[in-house]
CSV table of C-alpha atoms in Angstrom, one decimal:
chain,number,residue,atom,x,y,z
P,1,MET,CA,-36.4,17.5,-25.5
P,2,ALA,CA,-35.0,20.1,-23.1
P,3,LEU,CA,-36.5,23.0,-25.2
P,4,ARG,CA,-40.0,21.4,-25.2
P,5,LEU,CA,-39.8,20.9,-21.4
P,6,TYR,CA,-38.7,24.5,-20.9
P,7,LEU,CA,-41.6,25.9,-23.1
P,8,TRP,CA,-44.1,23.6,-21.3
P,9,ALA,CA,-42.9,25.0,-17.9
P,10,ALA,CA,-42.9,28.6,-19.1
P,11,GLN,CA,-46.5,28.3,-20.4
P,12,ARG,CA,-47.5,27.2,-17.0
P,13,GLY,CA,-45.4,29.7,-15.2
P,14,GLY,CA,-43.3,27.1,-13.3
P,15,VAL,CA,-39.6,26.5,-13.3
P,16,VAL,CA,-40.1,24.5,-10.1
P,17,ARG,CA,-42.5,22.2,-12.0
P,18,LEU,CA,-39.8,21.8,-14.7
P,19,LEU,CA,-37.2,20.9,-12.1
P,20,ARG,CA,-39.5,18.4,-10.5
P,21,LEU,CA,-40.0,16.7,-13.8
P,22,THR,CA,-36.3,16.8,-15.0
P,23,ARG,CA,-34.7,15.6,-11.7
P,24,PRO,CA,-36.3,12.2,-11.7
P,25,VAL,CA,-35.5,11.8,-15.4
P,26,THR,CA,-31.8,12.7,-14.8
P,27,THR,CA,-31.6,10.3,-11.9
P,28,LEU,CA,-33.1,7.5,-13.9
P,29,ARG,CA,-30.7,8.1,-16.7
P,30,ALA,CA,-27.7,8.0,-14.3
P,31,VAL,CA,-29.1,4.8,-12.7
P,32,PHE,CA,-29.6,3.2,-16.1
P,33,ARG,CA,-26.0,4.0,-17.3
P,34,THR,CA,-24.6,2.7,-14.0
P,35,ALA,CA,-26.5,-0.5,-14.4
P,36,VAL,CA,-25.4,-0.9,-18.1
P,37,PHE,CA,-21.8,-0.4,-17.1
P,38,LEU,CA,-21.9,-3.0,-14.3
P,39,LEU,CA,-23.8,-5.6,-16.3
P,40,LYS,CA,-21.4,-5.4,-19.2
P,41,VAL,CA,-18.1,-5.2,-17.2
P,42,PHE,CA,-18.7,-8.3,-15.0
P,43,PRO,CA,-18.4,-11.4,-17.2
P,44,MET,CA,-20.2,-13.6,-14.8
P,45,ILE,CA,-23.5,-11.5,-15.1
P,46,PRO,CA,-25.8,-12.3,-18.0
P,47,SER,CA,-26.0,-9.1,-20.0
P,48,ARG,CA,-27.5,-10.0,-23.4
P,49,PRO,CA,-30.6,-7.9,-22.9
P,50,VAL,CA,-28.3,-4.8,-22.5
P,51,ASP,CA,-27.2,-5.3,-26.1
P,52,TRP,CA,-30.8,-5.0,-27.2
P,53,VAL,CA,-31.3,-1.6,-25.7
P,54,THR,CA,-27.9,0.0,-26.2
P,55,PRO,CA,-26.1,0.5,-29.5
P,56,ALA,CA,-22.9,-1.4,-30.1
P,57,PRO,CA,-19.8,0.7,-29.3
P,58,VAL,CA,-17.5,2.0,-31.9
P,59,VAL,CA,-13.7,1.3,-31.4
P,60,GLU,CA,-11.3,3.8,-33.0
P,61,ARG,CA,-7.5,3.6,-33.1
P,62,ILE,CA,-6.5,7.2,-32.4
P,63,ARG,CA,-3.2,9.1,-32.0
P,64,TYR,CA,-2.5,11.4,-29.1
P,65,PRO,CA,0.7,13.3,-27.9
P,66,SER,CA,3.1,12.1,-25.2
P,67,SER,CA,6.4,13.3,-23.8
P,68,HIS,CA,8.1,10.8,-26.2
P,69,GLY,CA,6.1,11.6,-29.4
P,70,GLU,CA,2.7,10.6,-30.7
P,71,VAL,CA,1.4,7.2,-29.5
P,72,GLU,CA,-1.7,5.2,-30.4
P,73,GLY,CA,-4.5,4.1,-28.2
P,74,ASP,CA,-8.0,2.6,-28.4
P,75,LEU,CA,-11.0,4.9,-28.0
P,76,TYR,CA,-14.3,3.2,-27.2
P,77,ARG,CA,-17.3,5.5,-27.8
P,78,PRO,CA,-21.0,5.4,-28.5
P,79,SER,CA,-22.1,5.2,-32.1
P,80,SER,CA,-24.1,8.4,-31.9
P,81,ARG,CA,-22.7,11.8,-32.8
P,82,GLY,CA,-22.5,13.1,-29.3
P,83,PRO,CA,-21.0,15.1,-27.8
P,84,HIS,CA,-20.3,12.5,-25.1
P,85,PRO,CA,-18.7,12.7,-21.7
P,86,ALA,CA,-15.1,11.5,-21.9
P,87,LEU,CA,-13.1,9.2,-19.7
P,88,LEU,CA,-9.3,8.8,-19.7
P,89,VAL,CA,-8.8,5.2,-18.3
P,90,CYS,CA,-5.4,4.5,-16.6
P,91,LEU,CA,-5.2,0.8,-16.3
P,92,GLY,CA,-1.9,0.7,-14.4
P,93,VAL,CA,0.3,-2.4,-14.5
P,94,VAL,CA,-1.8,-5.2,-16.1
P,95,PRO,CA,0.0,-8.5,-15.8
P,96,PHE,CA,-2.3,-10.3,-18.2
P,97,GLY,CA,-1.5,-8.0,-21.1
P,98,VAL,CA,-3.4,-5.6,-23.3
P,99,GLU,CA,-5.0,-8.4,-25.3
P,100,HIS,CA,-6.8,-9.9,-22.4
P,101,PRO,CA,-10.6,-10.0,-23.1
P,102,GLN,CA,-11.4,-8.0,-20.0
P,103,VAL,CA,-9.7,-4.9,-21.5
P,104,PRO,CA,-12.2,-4.5,-24.5
P,105,ARG,CA,-15.0,-5.6,-22.1
P,106,LEU,CA,-14.2,-2.6,-19.9
P,107,GLY,CA,-14.0,-0.2,-22.9
P,108,GLY,CA,-17.2,-1.5,-24.4
P,109,ALA,CA,-19.0,-1.3,-21.1
P,110,LEU,CA,-18.0,2.4,-20.7
P,111,ALA,CA,-19.1,3.1,-24.3
P,112,ARG,CA,-22.5,1.5,-23.9
P,113,ALA,CA,-22.9,3.5,-20.7
P,114,GLY,CA,-22.4,6.7,-22.7
P,115,PHE,CA,-18.7,7.5,-22.3
P,116,ALA,CA,-16.0,8.1,-25.0
P,117,ALA,CA,-13.3,6.2,-23.2
P,118,LEU,CA,-9.6,6.3,-24.1
P,119,LEU,CA,-7.5,3.5,-22.7
P,120,TYR,CA,-4.1,4.8,-21.7
P,121,TRP,CA,-1.3,2.2,-21.7
P,122,SER,CA,2.0,3.3,-20.1
P,123,PRO,CA,5.2,2.0,-21.7
P,124,ALA,CA,6.9,2.1,-18.3
P,125,MET,CA,4.1,0.1,-16.6
P,126,ARG,CA,4.2,-2.4,-19.4
P,127,ASN,CA,7.8,-3.0,-18.3
P,128,PHE,CA,6.8,-3.2,-14.6
P,129,ARG,CA,8.1,0.2,-13.7
P,130,LEU,CA,6.6,3.4,-12.3
P,131,ASP,CA,7.7,6.6,-13.9
P,132,PRO,CA,6.5,10.1,-12.8
P,133,VAL,CA,6.5,11.1,-16.4
P,134,ASP,CA,3.3,9.1,-16.9
P,135,ALA,CA,1.3,11.6,-14.8
P,136,GLY,CA,2.1,14.4,-17.4
P,137,ASP,CA,1.5,12.0,-20.3
P,138,ILE,CA,-1.9,11.1,-18.9
P,139,ALA,CA,-2.7,14.9,-18.7
P,140,LEU,CA,-1.5,15.3,-22.4
P,141,ALA,CA,-3.8,12.4,-23.5
P,142,TYR,CA,-6.7,13.8,-21.6
P,143,ASP,CA,-6.2,17.3,-23.1
P,144,SER,CA,-6.1,15.7,-26.6
P,145,LEU,CA,-9.3,13.7,-25.8
P,146,LEU,CA,-11.2,16.8,-24.7
P,147,ALA,CA,-10.2,18.5,-28.0
P,148,ARG,CA,-12.4,16.1,-30.0
P,149,PRO,CA,-15.6,17.6,-31.4
P,150,ASP,CA,-17.6,14.6,-30.2
P,151,VAL,CA,-16.5,15.1,-26.5
P,152,ARG,CA,-18.2,17.2,-23.9
P,153,GLY,CA,-15.3,18.5,-21.8
P,154,GLY,CA,-17.2,19.8,-18.8
P,155,ARG,CA,-18.6,16.4,-18.0
P,156,SER,CA,-15.4,14.4,-18.4
P,157,GLY,CA,-12.9,12.9,-16.0
P,158,LEU,CA,-10.3,10.2,-15.2
P,159,LEU,CA,-10.6,6.6,-14.0
P,160,GLY,CA,-7.7,4.7,-12.7
P,161,THR,CA,-7.2,1.2,-11.3
P,162,CYS,CA,-4.4,0.1,-8.9
P,163,VAL,CA,-1.3,2.3,-9.4
P,164,GLY,CA,-3.2,3.7,-12.4
P,165,GLY,CA,-5.6,5.2,-9.8
P,166,ALA,CA,-2.7,7.0,-8.1
P,167,PHE,CA,-1.5,8.3,-11.4
P,168,ALA,CA,-5.1,9.5,-12.3
P,169,VAL,CA,-5.1,11.6,-9.2
P,170,MET,CA,-1.7,13.1,-10.0
P,171,ALA,CA,-2.7,13.8,-13.6
P,172,ALA,CA,-5.9,15.5,-12.5
P,173,SER,CA,-3.8,18.0,-10.6
P,174,ASP,CA,-1.8,19.0,-13.7
P,175,ALA,CA,-2.3,22.7,-14.4
P,176,ARG,CA,-3.0,21.9,-18.1
P,177,ILE,CA,-6.2,20.0,-17.3
P,178,ARG,CA,-7.1,20.5,-13.6
P,179,ASP,CA,-9.9,23.0,-14.3
P,180,ARG,CA,-11.5,20.6,-16.9
P,181,VAL,CA,-11.7,17.5,-14.7
P,182,ALA,CA,-15.3,16.9,-13.5
P,183,PHE,CA,-14.4,13.8,-11.5
P,184,VAL,CA,-11.7,11.3,-10.6
P,185,LEU,CA,-12.5,7.6,-9.9
P,186,ALA,CA,-9.7,5.7,-8.4
P,187,TYR,CA,-9.9,2.0,-7.5
P,188,ALA,CA,-7.2,0.8,-5.0
P,189,PRO,CA,-4.8,3.7,-5.4
P,190,TYR,CA,-1.8,4.4,-3.2
P,191,ALA,CA,-1.3,7.7,-1.4
P,192,SER,CA,2.5,7.9,-0.9
P,193,MET,CA,5.3,5.9,-2.5
P,194,TRP,CA,7.2,6.4,0.7
P,195,THR,CA,4.7,4.5,2.9
P,196,PHE,CA,3.9,2.0,0.1
P,197,ALA,CA,7.6,1.2,-0.4
P,198,ARG,CA,8.1,0.9,3.4
P,199,ASP,CA,5.3,-1.7,3.5
P,200,ILE,CA,6.7,-3.7,0.6
P,201,ALA,CA,10.3,-3.6,2.0
P,202,SER,CA,9.2,-4.7,5.5
P,203,ALA,CA,6.5,-7.2,4.2
P,204,SER,CA,4.1,-5.6,6.7
P,205,ARG,CA,1.1,-3.2,6.6
P,206,PRO,CA,-0.8,-1.0,9.0
P,207,VAL,CA,-4.1,-2.4,10.2
P,208,GLY,CA,-6.1,-0.7,12.9
P,209,GLY,CA,-3.2,1.3,14.3
P,210,VAL,CA,-0.8,-1.7,14.5
P,211,ARG,CA,1.4,-3.4,11.9
P,212,GLU,CA,0.7,-7.0,10.7
P,213,ALA,CA,2.7,-9.3,8.5
P,214,TRP,CA,1.9,-8.9,4.8
P,215,ASP,CA,2.4,-11.5,2.2
P,216,VAL,CA,3.4,-9.1,-0.6
P,217,ASP,CA,1.8,-9.9,-3.9
P,218,PRO,CA,4.4,-11.0,-6.5
P,219,LEU,CA,3.3,-8.4,-8.9
P,220,THR,CA,3.6,-5.6,-6.3
P,221,ARG,CA,7.2,-6.8,-5.4
P,222,LYS,CA,8.2,-7.0,-9.1
P,223,VAL,CA,7.1,-3.5,-9.9
P,224,TYR,CA,8.8,-2.2,-6.7
P,225,VAL,CA,12.1,-3.9,-7.5
P,226,HIS,CA,12.1,-2.8,-11.1
P,227,SER,CA,11.2,0.8,-10.1
P,228,VAL,CA,13.9,1.3,-7.4
P,229,THR,CA,16.6,-0.2,-9.6
P,230,ASP,CA,15.6,1.6,-12.7
P,231,HIS,CA,18.3,4.3,-12.5
P,232,LEU,CA,21.2,2.0,-12.1
P,233,ALA,CA,23.5,1.0,-15.0
P,234,PRO,CA,21.7,-1.8,-17.0
P,235,GLU,CA,24.1,-4.6,-15.9
P,236,GLU,CA,23.9,-3.6,-12.2
P,237,SER,CA,20.1,-3.2,-12.4
P,238,GLU,CA,19.7,-6.7,-13.9
P,239,LEU,CA,22.1,-8.2,-11.2
P,240,LEU,CA,20.0,-6.7,-8.4
P,241,ARG,CA,16.7,-7.7,-10.0
P,242,ALA,CA,17.9,-11.3,-10.5
P,243,TRP,CA,18.8,-11.6,-6.8
P,244,ALA,CA,15.7,-9.8,-5.5
P,245,LEU,CA,13.3,-11.7,-7.9
P,246,PRO,CA,14.6,-15.2,-8.2
P,247,ALA,CA,12.8,-17.8,-10.2
P,248,ASP,CA,12.3,-20.0,-7.2
P,249,ALA,CA,10.5,-19.0,-4.1
P,250,GLU,CA,13.6,-19.0,-1.8
P,251,ARG,CA,16.0,-16.1,-2.4
P,252,PRO,CA,19.7,-17.2,-2.1
P,253,PRO,CA,21.8,-15.6,0.6
P,254,LEU,CA,23.2,-12.2,-0.4
P,255,GLU,CA,26.8,-13.3,-0.2
P,256,SER,CA,26.2,-16.3,-2.6
P,257,ALA,CA,24.5,-14.1,-5.2
P,258,LEU,CA,26.6,-11.0,-5.5
P,259,ASP,CA,29.4,-9.1,-3.8
P,260,PRO,CA,28.2,-5.8,-2.3
P,261,ALA,CA,31.7,-4.4,-2.4
P,262,GLY,CA,31.6,-4.7,-6.2
P,263,LEU,CA,28.5,-2.5,-6.5
P,264,SER,CA,28.3,1.2,-7.1
P,265,PRO,CA,27.6,3.4,-4.1
P,266,GLU,CA,24.1,4.1,-5.4
P,267,ALA,CA,23.4,0.3,-5.7
P,268,ARG,CA,24.7,-0.3,-2.2
P,269,ARG,CA,22.2,2.2,-0.8
P,270,ILE,CA,19.3,0.5,-2.7
P,271,LEU,CA,20.4,-3.1,-1.8
P,272,PRO,CA,19.0,-3.1,1.8
P,273,LEU,CA,15.6,-2.2,0.5
P,274,LEU,CA,15.5,-5.4,-1.5
P,275,GLY,CA,15.8,-7.6,1.5
P,276,PRO,CA,13.6,-8.1,4.5
P,277,LEU,CA,13.6,-5.2,6.9
P,278,GLU,CA,11.6,-3.9,9.9
P,279,ALA,CA,9.3,-1.0,9.0
P,280,GLY,CA,11.4,1.5,10.9
P,281,ASP,CA,14.6,0.2,9.3
P,282,ALA,CA,13.0,0.4,5.8
P,283,THR,CA,12.1,4.1,6.5
P,284,ALA,CA,15.7,4.8,7.6
P,285,ALA,CA,17.1,3.0,4.5
P,286,MET,CA,14.9,5.1,2.2
P,287,GLU,CA,16.2,8.3,3.9
P,288,GLN,CA,19.7,7.2,2.9
P,289,LEU,CA,18.9,6.8,-0.7
P,290,PRO,CA,20.5,9.1,-3.3
P,291,ALA,CA,18.7,12.5,-3.6
P,292,THR,CA,17.5,11.7,-7.1
P,293,LEU,CA,15.8,8.6,-6.0
P,294,ARG,CA,14.3,10.3,-2.9
P,295,ASP,CA,12.9,13.0,-5.2
P,296,ARG,CA,11.5,10.3,-7.4
P,297,LEU,CA,9.6,8.7,-4.5
P,298,THR,CA,8.1,12.1,-3.7
P,299,ALA,CA,7.2,12.7,-7.4
P,300,LEU,CA,5.5,9.3,-7.5
P,301,SER,CA,3.3,10.2,-4.4
P,302,PRO,CA,-0.2,11.6,-5.1
P,303,VAL,CA,-0.2,13.3,-1.7
P,304,GLY,CA,2.5,15.6,-3.0
P,305,HIS,CA,0.3,16.8,-5.9
P,306,LEU,CA,-3.0,17.5,-4.2
P,307,ALA,CA,-2.6,21.2,-3.9
P,308,GLY,CA,-3.3,21.4,-7.6
P,309,LEU,CA,-6.4,19.2,-7.6
P,310,ARG,CA,-9.6,21.0,-8.5
P,311,ALA,CA,-12.0,18.1,-9.3
P,312,PRO,CA,-15.4,18.7,-7.7
P,313,LEU,CA,-15.9,14.9,-7.2
P,314,VAL,CA,-13.3,12.3,-6.2
P,315,VAL,CA,-14.5,8.7,-5.7
P,316,LEU,CA,-12.1,6.3,-4.0
P,317,LEU,CA,-12.7,2.5,-3.8
P,318,HIS,CA,-10.6,-0.1,-2.2
P,319,ASP,CA,-10.8,-3.7,-1.1
P,320,ARG,CA,-10.4,-4.3,2.7
P,321,ASP,CA,-8.1,-7.3,2.2
P,322,ASP,CA,-6.5,-6.0,-1.0
P,323,PRO,CA,-3.4,-8.2,-1.6
P,324,VAL,CA,-1.7,-5.8,-4.0
P,325,ILE,CA,-1.9,-2.3,-2.3
P,326,PRO,CA,-2.8,-2.0,1.4
P,327,VAL,CA,-6.1,-0.5,2.1
P,328,ALA,CA,-4.4,2.0,4.5
P,329,GLU,CA,-3.1,3.8,1.4
P,330,SER,CA,-6.7,4.8,0.4
P,331,HIS,CA,-7.4,5.7,4.0
P,332,ALA,CA,-4.5,8.1,3.9
P,333,LEU,CA,-5.5,9.6,0.5
P,334,ARG,CA,-9.0,10.1,1.7
P,335,GLY,CA,-7.8,12.1,4.7
P,336,ALA,CA,-5.5,14.2,2.5
P,337,LEU,CA,-8.4,15.0,0.2
P,338,SER,CA,-10.7,16.2,2.9
P,339,GLY,CA,-10.6,19.8,1.7
P,340,LEU,CA,-12.2,19.1,-1.7
P,341,PRO,CA,-15.9,19.7,-2.3
P,342,GLU,CA,-16.9,16.1,-2.5
P,343,VAL,CA,-14.9,13.0,-1.7
P,344,ARG,CA,-16.6,9.6,-1.5
P,345,TYR,CA,-14.9,6.4,-0.2
P,346,THR,CA,-16.2,2.9,-0.3
P,347,GLU,CA,-14.5,-0.2,1.1
P,348,PHE,CA,-15.4,-3.7,-0.1
P,349,THR,CA,-15.2,-6.9,1.9
P,350,VAL,CA,-15.5,-9.6,-0.8
P,351,PHE,CA,-13.5,-8.3,-3.8
P,352,LYS,CA,-9.8,-9.1,-4.0
P,353,HIS,CA,-8.1,-6.3,-5.9
P,354,LEU,CA,-10.8,-5.7,-8.6
P,355,ASP,CA,-11.5,-9.5,-8.9
P,356,PRO,CA,-14.9,-10.3,-7.6
P,357,THR,CA,-14.4,-14.1,-7.8
P,358,ARG,CA,-10.9,-14.4,-6.4
P,359,GLY,CA,-12.2,-15.0,-2.9
P,360,ASN,CA,-14.9,-17.4,-4.0
P,361,PRO,CA,-17.7,-15.4,-2.5
P,362,SER,CA,-21.2,-16.8,-2.2
P,363,PRO,CA,-23.8,-15.5,-4.7
P,364,VAL,CA,-25.5,-13.5,-2.0
P,365,ALA,CA,-22.2,-11.9,-0.9
P,366,LEU,CA,-21.2,-11.2,-4.5
P,367,THR,CA,-24.6,-9.6,-5.3
P,368,ARG,CA,-24.3,-7.4,-2.2
P,369,GLU,CA,-20.8,-6.2,-3.2
P,370,ILE,CA,-21.9,-5.4,-6.8
P,371,LEU,CA,-24.8,-3.4,-5.5
P,372,ARG,CA,-22.4,-1.5,-3.2
P,373,LEU,CA,-20.2,-0.9,-6.2
P,374,ALA,CA,-23.2,0.5,-8.1
P,375,ARG,CA,-23.9,3.0,-5.3
P,376,ALA,CA,-20.3,4.0,-5.2
P,377,VAL,CA,-19.9,4.7,-8.9
P,378,TYR,CA,-23.4,6.2,-9.5
P,379,PRO,CA,-22.2,9.8,-8.6
P,380,VAL,CA,-19.7,9.6,-11.5
P,381,PHE,CA,-22.5,8.7,-14.0
P,382,LEU,CA,-24.7,11.4,-12.5
P,383,ARG,CA,-21.9,14.0,-12.8
P,384,ALA,CA,-21.3,13.0,-16.4
P,385,ILE,CA,-24.9,13.8,-17.2
P,386,THR,CA,-25.4,17.0,-15.1
P,387,ALA,CA,-22.0,18.8,-14.8
P,388,GLY,CA,-21.6,22.1,-16.6
P,389,ASP,CA,-20.3,22.0,-20.1
P,390,GLY,CA,-17.2,24.2,-19.8
P,391,ARG,CA,-16.2,23.9,-23.4
P,392,PRO,CA,-14.0,26.8,-24.7
């Protein structure tokens, strides 16, 4: 098709005429792929007609390298030969498990929209922990994905949701892949583990230049507690987790649950961060953590990796009242990314951490937000069609 258009333009002496013809076609293709994705990914939207005009996706069980050996993952791809733009999808901590129907729905929606999408599952995140090793493993998985003959490397990128969005940003800065990442799409990422941990420990978050009380989501607190106690001896780690995450809503007094004098010096430094603190006290307590844990907080912070980021397009999305990660984290990340060629940020008012129905929005409000989401992700689909190939 491209060759016929070129010959047609050459016969009439007009490259400009060719560009005028191809640009609307490219735009329509990107709009179509965006619409296909959104229609298929939201279960509440009737999408049967999409199945009539797009081929059913192919699901492959593939192996790719990691720091702890080869692992398996699901690759959702179009049924045609390709090459296709690829997407490494970092799903973060998924409380409903890998078998939830929304997982294949996401993979299938991306495949129908033209992507070869590999779903990355972190062993640490499955155990409600954050491990900086995952950023490197995501880069390894992406590098392996680009090596496939049916993948178009120069039009590929990473997508991450929740903490997976933060890890997608960190992975995209990895020297092994950073020059082959055409875009990064991150939904509700955090910018710094230092500020995120401060907000969790103090049960407060910044809003409009002041701090307000924050009812920390149970999943957020669980991942935080598991992560900061991860380096302790197993018995001590379980002891602190049992106290910080009791089965009932009311945590027992510290003295009735454990004896701080019987804890290791490292555990005693962590202990204050598991109880309620003022924001300033939480920051001071983090500064008193062992050096290894302070280094870990820095290693888990995307803002410390941005010097290596080369992606020509970064798209950040966040919900204004997100209950899991404060929206101020995306504000900070957007500011830190200001030196990149194109950074787009969209804030939603109805969604509640990726869930469009959690706040029971009216049909009009929900439609408005989905259209806003379409405008926000459209540049990714356009980039996947128009970016340079860049294959070795």
